[in-house]
Amino acid sequence: MSTDPDAVPEIDDWNRLLEGRVAAVTGGGADGVGGAIAELFAAHGAIVEIAEIDGERGAATVEAVTAAGGSARTHEVDVRTESGVETFTSAVLDTHGRVDVLVNNVGDYRPLVRFHESTPESWEDMYRINLWHVYAVTQAFLTPMIEGGGGSIVNVHSVEGMRGFPGEPVYASMKAAVAHFTTSLAAGYGRKGIRANGIGVDLTQTRQVDYISGYEDHEDLWEAWAPVGRLGWPADQARTALFLASDLSSFITGHNIPVDGGTKAGGGWFFSPDAGRFVNRPKTL
Ligand SMILES: NC(=O)c1ccc[n+]([C@@H]2O[C@H](COP(=O)([O-])OP(=O)(O)OC[C@H]3O[C@@H](n4cnc5c(N)ncnc54)[C@H](O)[C@@H]3O)[C@@H](O)[C@H]2O)c1
């Protein structure tokens, strides 16, 4: 066991937490969690490489990063496919010869199929979009990351992988697998300089999960819904990803953090504006 106090990394500039690091982000298109992560990482000096199926969304993130004086490039690929993963990972490694940070962010609950109506094909679709590429992209980058002196992997999953999700157990189990893959990867590769942590997202306004449309007249719902009393934004997720990707979290690995405004902590308790207190049943007595 090392007892060397110099093992704690120096932070030279707290405003540039990822200076010069190559950061790969899947699904880094604009208006999503990945886009916010790409922008914040670039603002902290990272050289950002995005894998994004939607060329326009990818280009919009690159434009925002460039306008702010940062460095980013997007690759129009589908990370559900072997060829998409190969195109992306070899472009990053051919250009930089290394990767220091990896954010596996792509995922989707759609189309939502109730389990009793699901099929082996719909299970396969959930696997491809939520789990397969997490293995594939991580495997392609892991050895170069180790050879480059180590790195940080951040896997974006869901609070639904950390609690029972009645609506879609197949989706939830894929997210749970991402969380446990994260923990196990961390345990196995810590001595090789790899840290791996996960983010369990909830209640975050994006194109995929639109909490605003249809709820315009229900501002008061937030007080009841989220213990912190507000909607989450991609920037809330990005700040956590920056912490986990950077040396701020140098002694943290194998954890999955719910970034959910407290919904997991609340665990079935809702604040009732009528009752003026938290309740755990639909009708307050
Ligand atoms: N927003 C929430 O509240 C919420 C809740 C739970 C989990 N999540 C998870 O957070 C992550 C980000 O979701 P989001 O809300 O930002 O959604 P989003 O749909 O806004 O962003 C996903 C991005 O990934 C891209 N993408 C989709 N499929 C791809 C593919 N096959 N190859 C490459 N790129 C692809 C999309 O074009 C988009 O830019 C996902 O893993 C999602 O499951 C989000």
mmCIF file of C-alpha atoms and ligand atoms in Angstrom:
data_model
loop_
_atom_site.group_PDB
_atom_site.id
_atom_site.type_symbol
_atom_site.label_atom_id
_atom_site.label_comp_id
_atom_site.label_asym_id
_atom_site.label_seq_id
_atom_site.Cartn_x
_atom_site.Cartn_y
_atom_site.Cartn_z
ATOM 1 C CA MET A 1 0.000 0.000 0.000
ATOM 2 C CA SER A 2 1.349 3.406 -0.927
ATOM 3 C CA THR A 3 1.571 5.887 1.928
ATOM 4 C CA ASP A 4 2.987 8.621 -0.285
ATOM 5 C CA PRO A 5 1.248 11.954 0.455
ATOM 6 C CA ASP A 6 2.288 13.142 -3.026
ATOM 7 C CA ALA A 7 -0.224 10.664 -4.465
ATOM 8 C CA VAL A 8 -2.868 13.377 -3.957
ATOM 9 C CA PRO A 9 -2.817 15.259 -7.283
ATOM 10 C CA GLU A 10 -1.991 18.952 -7.241
ATOM 11 C CA ILE A 11 -4.699 21.218 -8.617
ATOM 12 C CA ASP A 12 -2.817 24.051 -10.312
ATOM 13 C CA ASP A 13 -5.810 26.002 -11.543
ATOM 14 C CA TRP A 14 -9.247 25.515 -10.007
ATOM 15 C CA ASN A 15 -10.828 27.191 -13.015
ATOM 16 C CA ARG A 16 -9.247 24.728 -15.464
ATOM 17 C CA LEU A 17 -9.858 21.356 -13.844
ATOM 18 C CA LEU A 18 -9.344 19.319 -17.035
ATOM 19 C CA GLU A 19 -6.614 21.357 -18.720
ATOM 20 C CA GLY A 20 -5.181 19.503 -21.741
ATOM 21 C CA ARG A 21 -7.060 16.262 -21.051
ATOM 22 C CA VAL A 22 -8.681 14.352 -23.879
ATOM 23 C CA ALA A 23 -12.314 13.732 -22.932
ATOM 24 C CA ALA A 24 -14.578 11.439 -24.957
ATOM 25 C CA VAL A 25 -18.330 11.965 -24.494
ATOM 26 C CA THR A 26 -20.998 9.790 -26.111
ATOM 27 C CA GLY A 27 -24.286 11.487 -26.978
ATOM 28 C CA GLY A 28 -22.823 14.961 -26.545
ATOM 29 C CA GLY A 29 -25.438 16.709 -28.684
ATOM 30 C CA ALA A 30 -26.870 20.085 -27.709
ATOM 31 C CA ASP A 31 -29.737 20.382 -25.202
ATOM 32 C CA GLY A 32 -28.899 17.116 -23.509
ATOM 33 C CA VAL A 33 -26.907 15.998 -20.490
ATOM 34 C CA GLY A 34 -23.979 15.010 -22.755
ATOM 35 C CA GLY A 35 -23.972 18.402 -24.464
ATOM 36 C CA ALA A 36 -23.776 20.209 -21.123
ATOM 37 C CA ILE A 37 -20.957 17.894 -20.052
ATOM 38 C CA ALA A 38 -19.040 18.566 -23.285
ATOM 39 C CA GLU A 39 -19.430 22.341 -22.860
ATOM 40 C CA LEU A 40 -18.399 22.391 -19.195
ATOM 41 C CA PHE A 41 -15.440 20.067 -19.762
ATOM 42 C CA ALA A 42 -14.217 22.244 -22.652
ATOM 43 C CA ALA A 43 -14.596 25.364 -20.483
ATOM 44 C CA HIS A 44 -12.267 23.617 -18.032
ATOM 45 C CA GLY A 45 -9.624 23.078 -20.706
ATOM 46 C CA ALA A 46 -10.492 19.589 -21.974
ATOM 47 C CA ILE A 47 -10.096 18.607 -25.620
ATOM 48 C CA VAL A 48 -13.555 17.142 -26.169
ATOM 49 C CA GLU A 49 -14.387 14.356 -28.616
ATOM 50 C CA ILE A 50 -18.094 13.660 -29.105
ATOM 51 C CA ALA A 51 -19.801 10.555 -30.510
ATOM 52 C CA GLU A 52 -23.251 11.693 -31.659
ATOM 53 C CA ILE A 53 -25.839 10.121 -33.959
ATOM 54 C CA ASP A 54 -27.496 13.481 -34.695
ATOM 55 C CA GLY A 55 -25.114 15.561 -36.807
ATOM 56 C CA GLU A 56 -26.966 18.821 -36.125
ATOM 57 C CA ARG A 57 -27.037 18.381 -32.355
ATOM 58 C CA GLY A 58 -23.342 17.438 -32.364
ATOM 59 C CA ALA A 59 -22.447 20.451 -34.512
ATOM 60 C CA ALA A 60 -24.436 22.753 -32.209
ATOM 61 C CA THR A 61 -22.380 21.625 -29.209
ATOM 62 C CA VAL A 62 -19.122 22.103 -31.127
ATOM 63 C CA GLU A 63 -20.288 25.586 -32.135
ATOM 64 C CA ALA A 64 -21.089 26.523 -28.527
ATOM 65 C CA VAL A 65 -17.742 25.178 -27.301
ATOM 66 C CA THR A 66 -15.808 26.970 -30.035
ATOM 67 C CA ALA A 67 -17.662 30.254 -29.413
ATOM 68 C CA ALA A 68 -16.592 30.030 -25.775
ATOM 69 C CA GLY A 69 -12.948 29.507 -26.813
ATOM 70 C CA GLY A 70 -12.820 25.757 -26.186
ATOM 71 C CA SER A 71 -11.902 22.697 -28.231
ATOM 72 C CA ALA A 72 -14.410 20.079 -29.409
ATOM 73 C CA ARG A 73 -15.039 17.822 -32.375
ATOM 74 C CA THR A 74 -18.043 15.664 -33.169
ATOM 75 C CA HIS A 75 -18.205 12.308 -34.943
ATOM 76 C CA GLU A 76 -21.531 11.329 -36.500
ATOM 77 C CA VAL A 77 -21.802 7.705 -35.400
ATOM 78 C CA ASP A 78 -24.294 5.257 -33.931
ATOM 79 C CA VAL A 79 -22.719 3.786 -30.796
ATOM 80 C CA ARG A 80 -25.156 0.847 -30.919
ATOM 81 C CA THR A 81 -23.064 -0.574 -33.764
ATOM 82 C CA GLU A 82 -19.598 -2.120 -33.876
ATOM 83 C CA SER A 83 -18.677 0.134 -36.806
ATOM 84 C CA GLY A 84 -19.858 3.296 -34.998
ATOM 85 C CA VAL A 85 -17.782 2.478 -31.923
ATOM 86 C CA GLU A 86 -14.759 1.565 -34.061
ATOM 87 C CA THR A 87 -15.003 4.795 -36.117
ATOM 88 C CA PHE A 88 -15.253 6.963 -33.008
ATOM 89 C CA THR A 89 -12.649 5.319 -30.801
ATOM 90 C CA SER A 90 -10.031 4.971 -33.539
ATOM 91 C CA ALA A 91 -10.495 8.615 -34.620
ATOM 92 C CA VAL A 92 -9.854 9.741 -31.022
ATOM 93 C CA LEU A 93 -6.852 7.476 -30.534
ATOM 94 C CA ASP A 94 -5.366 8.173 -33.988
ATOM 95 C CA THR A 95 -5.542 11.923 -33.335
ATOM 96 C CA HIS A 96 -4.390 12.107 -29.714
ATOM 97 C CA GLY A 97 -2.794 8.735 -29.005
ATOM 98 C CA ARG A 98 -4.605 8.696 -25.678
ATOM 99 C CA VAL A 99 -7.828 9.376 -23.812
ATOM 100 C CA ASP A 100 -7.965 10.661 -20.241
ATOM 101 C CA VAL A 101 -11.687 10.913 -19.534
ATOM 102 C CA LEU A 102 -14.601 8.887 -20.869
ATOM 103 C CA VAL A 103 -18.261 9.750 -20.334
ATOM 104 C CA ASN A 104 -20.664 7.046 -21.468
ATOM 105 C CA ASN A 105 -23.841 9.086 -21.690
ATOM 106 C CA VAL A 106 -25.998 7.634 -24.493
ATOM 107 C CA GLY A 107 -29.193 5.997 -23.276
ATOM 108 C CA ASP A 108 -32.941 6.084 -23.769
ATOM 109 C CA TYR A 109 -36.092 4.613 -22.218
ATOM 110 C CA ARG A 110 -38.000 4.886 -25.513
ATOM 111 C CA PRO A 111 -39.962 3.246 -26.933
ATOM 112 C CA LEU A 112 -41.454 2.479 -23.553
ATOM 113 C CA VAL A 113 -42.900 -1.036 -23.763
ATOM 114 C CA ARG A 114 -44.709 -2.475 -20.759
ATOM 115 C CA PHE A 115 -43.050 -5.709 -19.707
ATOM 116 C CA HIS A 116 -46.071 -7.939 -20.349
ATOM 117 C CA GLU A 117 -46.108 -6.621 -23.936
ATOM 118 C CA SER A 118 -42.343 -6.730 -24.471
ATOM 119 C CA THR A 119 -40.489 -9.106 -26.795
ATOM 120 C CA PRO A 120 -36.951 -10.436 -27.161
ATOM 121 C CA GLU A 121 -36.510 -7.780 -29.868
ATOM 122 C CA SER A 122 -37.532 -4.941 -27.529
ATOM 123 C CA TRP A 123 -35.179 -6.323 -24.821
ATOM 124 C CA GLU A 124 -32.383 -6.348 -27.390
ATOM 125 C CA ASP A 125 -33.153 -2.713 -28.313
ATOM 126 C CA MET A 126 -32.967 -1.654 -24.648
ATOM 127 C CA TYR A 127 -29.669 -3.516 -24.304
ATOM 128 C CA ARG A 128 -28.116 -1.898 -27.387
ATOM 129 C CA ILE A 129 -29.046 1.687 -26.511
ATOM 130 C CA ASN A 130 -28.350 1.528 -22.772
ATOM 131 C CA LEU A 131 -25.684 -1.082 -22.073
ATOM 132 C CA TRP A 132 -23.889 -2.653 -25.051
ATOM 133 C CA HIS A 133 -22.061 0.508 -26.094
ATOM 134 C CA VAL A 134 -20.979 1.175 -22.500
ATOM 135 C CA TYR A 135 -19.029 -2.088 -22.653
ATOM 136 C CA ALA A 136 -17.828 -1.517 -26.220
ATOM 137 C CA VAL A 137 -16.597 2.082 -25.874
ATOM 138 C CA THR A 138 -15.066 1.414 -22.453
ATOM 139 C CA GLN A 139 -13.234 -1.634 -23.723
ATOM 140 C CA ALA A 140 -11.825 0.234 -26.721
ATOM 141 C CA PHE A 141 -10.501 3.052 -24.504
ATOM 142 C CA LEU A 142 -9.498 1.177 -21.335
ATOM 143 C CA THR A 143 -6.079 -0.121 -22.400
ATOM 144 C CA PRO A 144 -4.971 3.188 -23.990
ATOM 145 C CA MET A 145 -6.185 4.964 -20.841
ATOM 146 C CA ILE A 146 -4.112 2.669 -18.631
ATOM 147 C CA GLU A 147 -1.093 3.015 -20.926
ATOM 148 C CA GLY A 148 -1.494 6.804 -20.821
ATOM 149 C CA GLY A 149 -1.146 6.813 -17.033
ATOM 150 C CA GLY A 150 -4.769 6.327 -16.003
ATOM 151 C CA GLY A 151 -8.030 8.192 -16.287
ATOM 152 C CA SER A 152 -11.580 8.682 -15.126
ATOM 153 C CA ILE A 153 -14.696 6.992 -16.495
ATOM 154 C CA VAL A 154 -18.114 8.489 -15.784
ATOM 155 C CA ASN A 155 -21.155 6.423 -16.692
ATOM 156 C CA VAL A 156 -24.455 8.265 -16.973
ATOM 157 C CA HIS A 157 -27.346 6.000 -16.042
ATOM 158 C CA SER A 158 -30.554 6.608 -14.112
ATOM 159 C CA VAL A 159 -32.085 6.657 -10.691
ATOM 160 C CA GLU A 160 -34.400 4.036 -12.214
ATOM 161 C CA GLY A 161 -31.406 1.674 -12.111
ATOM 162 C CA MET A 162 -31.027 2.360 -8.385
ATOM 163 C CA ARG A 163 -34.638 1.802 -7.303
ATOM 164 C CA GLY A 164 -37.602 -0.198 -8.560
ATOM 165 C CA PHE A 165 -39.068 1.299 -11.735
ATOM 166 C CA PRO A 166 -42.595 -0.046 -12.199
ATOM 167 C CA GLY A 167 -42.968 1.393 -15.716
ATOM 168 C CA GLU A 168 -40.179 -0.432 -17.547
ATOM 169 C CA PRO A 169 -38.215 -3.133 -15.736
ATOM 170 C CA VAL A 170 -36.058 -3.958 -18.766
ATOM 171 C CA TYR A 171 -34.821 -0.360 -19.113
ATOM 172 C CA ALA A 172 -34.313 -0.154 -15.352
ATOM 173 C CA SER A 173 -32.295 -3.369 -15.307
ATOM 174 C CA MET A 174 -30.037 -2.120 -18.116
ATOM 175 C CA LYS A 175 -29.338 1.035 -16.105
ATOM 176 C CA ALA A 176 -28.707 -1.076 -12.986
ATOM 177 C CA ALA A 177 -26.229 -3.092 -15.044
ATOM 178 C CA VAL A 178 -24.407 0.110 -16.040
ATOM 179 C CA ALA A 179 -24.205 1.070 -12.354
ATOM 180 C CA HIS A 180 -22.838 -2.314 -11.330
ATOM 181 C CA PHE A 181 -20.457 -2.442 -14.292
ATOM 182 C CA THR A 182 -19.127 0.896 -12.992
ATOM 183 C CA THR A 183 -18.600 -0.410 -9.470
ATOM 184 C CA SER A 184 -16.950 -3.612 -10.669
ATOM 185 C CA LEU A 185 -14.725 -1.838 -13.191
ATOM 186 C CA ALA A 186 -13.559 0.478 -10.429
ATOM 187 C CA ALA A 187 -12.720 -2.439 -8.169
ATOM 188 C CA GLY A 188 -10.827 -4.267 -10.901
ATOM 189 C CA TYR A 189 -8.793 -1.447 -12.441
ATOM 190 C CA GLY A 190 -8.107 0.985 -9.585
ATOM 191 C CA ARG A 191 -4.488 -0.182 -9.301
ATOM 192 C CA LYS A 192 -4.050 0.572 -12.991
ATOM 193 C CA GLY A 193 -4.955 4.224 -12.435
ATOM 194 C CA ILE A 194 -8.569 3.959 -13.528
ATOM 195 C CA ARG A 195 -11.393 5.507 -11.545
ATOM 196 C CA ALA A 196 -14.986 4.765 -12.522
ATOM 197 C CA ASN A 197 -18.113 6.375 -11.117
ATOM 198 C CA GLY A 198 -21.715 6.691 -12.196
ATOM 199 C CA ILE A 199 -24.447 9.299 -12.211
ATOM 200 C CA GLY A 200 -28.062 8.265 -11.627
ATOM 201 C CA VAL A 201 -30.016 10.971 -13.458
ATOM 202 C CA ASP A 202 -33.578 11.994 -12.678
ATOM 203 C CA LEU A 203 -35.917 14.946 -13.272
ATOM 204 C CA THR A 204 -33.634 16.680 -15.786
ATOM 205 C CA GLN A 205 -35.094 18.758 -18.585
ATOM 206 C CA THR A 206 -33.887 17.523 -21.998
ATOM 207 C CA ARG A 207 -35.448 16.736 -25.363
ATOM 208 C CA GLN A 208 -35.723 13.092 -24.293
ATOM 209 C CA VAL A 209 -37.393 13.813 -20.974
ATOM 210 C CA ASP A 210 -39.463 16.933 -21.372
ATOM 211 C CA TYR A 211 -40.821 17.931 -17.985
ATOM 212 C CA ILE A 212 -41.965 21.384 -19.086
ATOM 213 C CA SER A 213 -44.325 20.776 -22.027
ATOM 214 C CA GLY A 214 -47.742 19.980 -20.699
ATOM 215 C CA TYR A 215 -46.832 21.065 -17.183
ATOM 216 C CA GLU A 216 -46.683 24.823 -17.820
ATOM 217 C CA ASP A 217 -49.562 25.489 -15.441
ATOM 218 C CA HIS A 218 -48.236 23.229 -12.744
ATOM 219 C CA GLU A 219 -45.232 25.084 -11.332
ATOM 220 C CA ASP A 220 -46.385 24.003 -7.866
ATOM 221 C CA LEU A 221 -45.872 20.344 -8.793
ATOM 222 C CA TRP A 222 -42.132 20.726 -8.351
ATOM 223 C CA GLU A 223 -42.527 21.444 -4.685
ATOM 224 C CA ALA A 224 -44.272 18.120 -4.337
ATOM 225 C CA TRP A 225 -42.137 16.168 -6.773
ATOM 226 C CA ALA A 226 -38.518 16.884 -5.916
ATOM 227 C CA PRO A 227 -37.270 17.336 -2.365
ATOM 228 C CA VAL A 228 -35.146 20.300 -3.550
ATOM 229 C CA GLY A 229 -38.332 21.798 -4.982
ATOM 230 C CA ARG A 230 -37.262 22.413 -8.554
ATOM 231 C CA LEU A 231 -36.671 20.886 -11.960
ATOM 232 C CA GLY A 232 -33.146 19.719 -12.813
ATOM 233 C CA TRP A 233 -31.128 20.958 -15.775
ATOM 234 C CA PRO A 234 -28.313 19.394 -17.812
ATOM 235 C CA ALA A 235 -25.896 21.793 -16.052
ATOM 236 C CA ASP A 236 -26.732 20.091 -12.737
ATOM 237 C CA GLN A 237 -25.559 16.796 -14.223
ATOM 238 C CA ALA A 238 -22.521 18.354 -15.908
ATOM 239 C CA ARG A 239 -21.206 19.771 -12.626
ATOM 240 C CA THR A 240 -21.294 16.329 -11.054
ATOM 241 C CA ALA A 241 -19.590 14.819 -14.112
ATOM 242 C CA LEU A 242 -16.840 17.464 -13.865
ATOM 243 C CA PHE A 243 -16.266 16.590 -10.221
ATOM 244 C CA LEU A 244 -16.044 12.876 -11.033
ATOM 245 C CA ALA A 245 -13.879 13.367 -14.144
ATOM 246 C CA SER A 246 -11.385 15.708 -12.500
ATOM 247 C CA ASP A 247 -8.867 15.352 -9.685
ATOM 248 C CA LEU A 248 -11.390 16.880 -7.298
ATOM 249 C CA SER A 249 -12.592 13.291 -6.820
ATOM 250 C CA SER A 250 -9.152 11.623 -6.880
ATOM 251 C CA PHE A 251 -9.977 9.294 -3.935
ATOM 252 C CA ILE A 252 -13.491 8.421 -5.110
ATOM 253 C CA THR A 253 -14.155 5.378 -7.264
ATOM 254 C CA GLY A 254 -16.866 2.761 -7.673
ATOM 255 C CA HIS A 255 -19.750 5.012 -6.643
ATOM 256 C CA ASN A 256 -23.053 5.818 -8.240
ATOM 257 C CA ILE A 257 -24.409 9.208 -7.268
ATOM 258 C CA PRO A 258 -28.095 9.983 -7.727
ATOM 259 C CA VAL A 259 -28.263 13.472 -9.259
ATOM 260 C CA ASP A 260 -31.976 13.776 -8.865
ATOM 261 C CA GLY A 261 -32.942 16.687 -6.648
ATOM 262 C CA GLY A 262 -33.455 14.160 -3.853
ATOM 263 C CA THR A 263 -36.072 11.876 -5.426
ATOM 264 C CA LYS A 264 -34.169 8.732 -4.432
ATOM 265 C CA ALA A 265 -33.554 10.017 -0.931
ATOM 266 C CA GLY A 266 -37.235 10.900 -0.645
ATOM 267 C CA GLY A 267 -38.054 7.304 -1.571
ATOM 268 C CA GLY A 268 -41.801 7.522 -2.049
ATOM 269 C CA TRP A 269 -42.387 10.563 0.164
ATOM 270 C CA PHE A 270 -43.972 13.577 -1.457
ATOM 271 C CA PHE A 271 -44.307 17.061 -0.072
ATOM 272 C CA SER A 272 -48.002 17.938 0.045
ATOM 273 C CA PRO A 273 -48.525 21.696 -0.336
ATOM 274 C CA ASP A 274 -52.071 21.172 1.004
ATOM 275 C CA ALA A 275 -50.993 19.338 4.119
ATOM 276 C CA GLY A 276 -47.819 21.415 4.488
ATOM 277 C CA ARG A 277 -45.782 18.272 5.181
ATOM 278 C CA PHE A 278 -44.402 15.166 3.527
ATOM 279 C CA VAL A 279 -46.871 12.355 2.873
ATOM 280 C CA ASN A 280 -46.387 8.807 1.627
ATOM 281 C CA ARG A 281 -49.912 8.001 0.512
ATOM 282 C CA PRO A 282 -52.011 9.344 -2.347
ATOM 283 C CA LYS A 283 -54.701 10.705 -0.016
ATOM 284 C CA THR A 284 -53.666 12.732 2.990
ATOM 285 C CA LEU A 285 -55.687 11.890 6.062
HETATM 286 N N1 LIG B 1 -33.164 13.622 -18.585
HETATM 287 C C1 LIG B 1 -33.478 12.832 -17.550
HETATM 288 O O1 LIG B 1 -34.188 13.230 -16.610
HETATM 289 C C2 LIG B 1 -32.901 11.436 -17.500
HETATM 290 C C3 LIG B 1 -33.437 10.569 -16.536
HETATM 291 C C4 LIG B 1 -32.883 9.304 -16.411
HETATM 292 C C5 LIG B 1 -31.803 8.933 -17.206
HETATM 293 N N2 LIG B 1 -31.316 9.788 -18.151
HETATM 294 C C6 LIG B 1 -30.153 9.341 -18.940
HETATM 295 O O2 LIG B 1 -29.268 10.422 -19.181
HETATM 296 C C7 LIG B 1 -28.577 10.178 -20.433
HETATM 297 C C8 LIG B 1 -28.704 11.423 -21.302
HETATM 298 O O3 LIG B 1 -30.067 11.597 -21.604
HETATM 299 P P1 LIG B 1 -30.713 13.011 -21.995
HETATM 300 O O4 LIG B 1 -31.885 13.217 -21.119
HETATM 301 O O5 LIG B 1 -29.657 14.048 -22.062
HETATM 302 O O6 LIG B 1 -31.294 12.651 -23.421
HETATM 303 P P2 LIG B 1 -31.116 13.311 -24.884
HETATM 304 O O7 LIG B 1 -31.929 12.443 -25.770
HETATM 305 O O8 LIG B 1 -31.388 14.767 -24.812
HETATM 306 O O9 LIG B 1 -29.578 13.123 -25.190
HETATM 307 C C9 LIG B 1 -29.053 11.908 -25.698
HETATM 308 C C10 LIG B 1 -28.042 12.258 -26.775
HETATM 309 O O10 LIG B 1 -27.505 11.031 -27.284
HETATM 310 C C11 LIG B 1 -27.611 11.037 -28.694
HETATM 311 N N3 LIG B 1 -27.768 9.635 -29.139
HETATM 312 C C12 LIG B 1 -28.900 8.879 -29.031
HETATM 313 N N4 LIG B 1 -28.685 7.654 -29.542
HETATM 314 C C13 LIG B 1 -27.401 7.626 -29.956
HETATM 315 C C14 LIG B 1 -26.608 6.640 -30.584
HETATM 316 N N5 LIG B 1 -27.104 5.427 -30.859
HETATM 317 N N6 LIG B 1 -25.321 6.925 -30.912
HETATM 318 C C15 LIG B 1 -24.812 8.181 -30.630
HETATM 319 N N7 LIG B 1 -25.531 9.159 -30.064
HETATM 320 C C16 LIG B 1 -26.806 8.888 -29.705
HETATM 321 C C17 LIG B 1 -28.838 11.882 -28.992
HETATM 322 O O11 LIG B 1 -28.868 12.366 -30.325
HETATM 323 C C18 LIG B 1 -28.685 12.985 -27.950
HETATM 324 O O12 LIG B 1 -27.850 14.034 -28.394
HETATM 325 C C19 LIG B 1 -29.202 8.919 -21.030
HETATM 326 O O13 LIG B 1 -28.390 7.800 -20.708
HETATM 327 C C20 LIG B 1 -30.544 8.821 -20.314
HETATM 328 O O14 LIG B 1 -31.036 7.506 -20.257
HETATM 329 C C21 LIG B 1 -31.848 11.044 -18.317
#
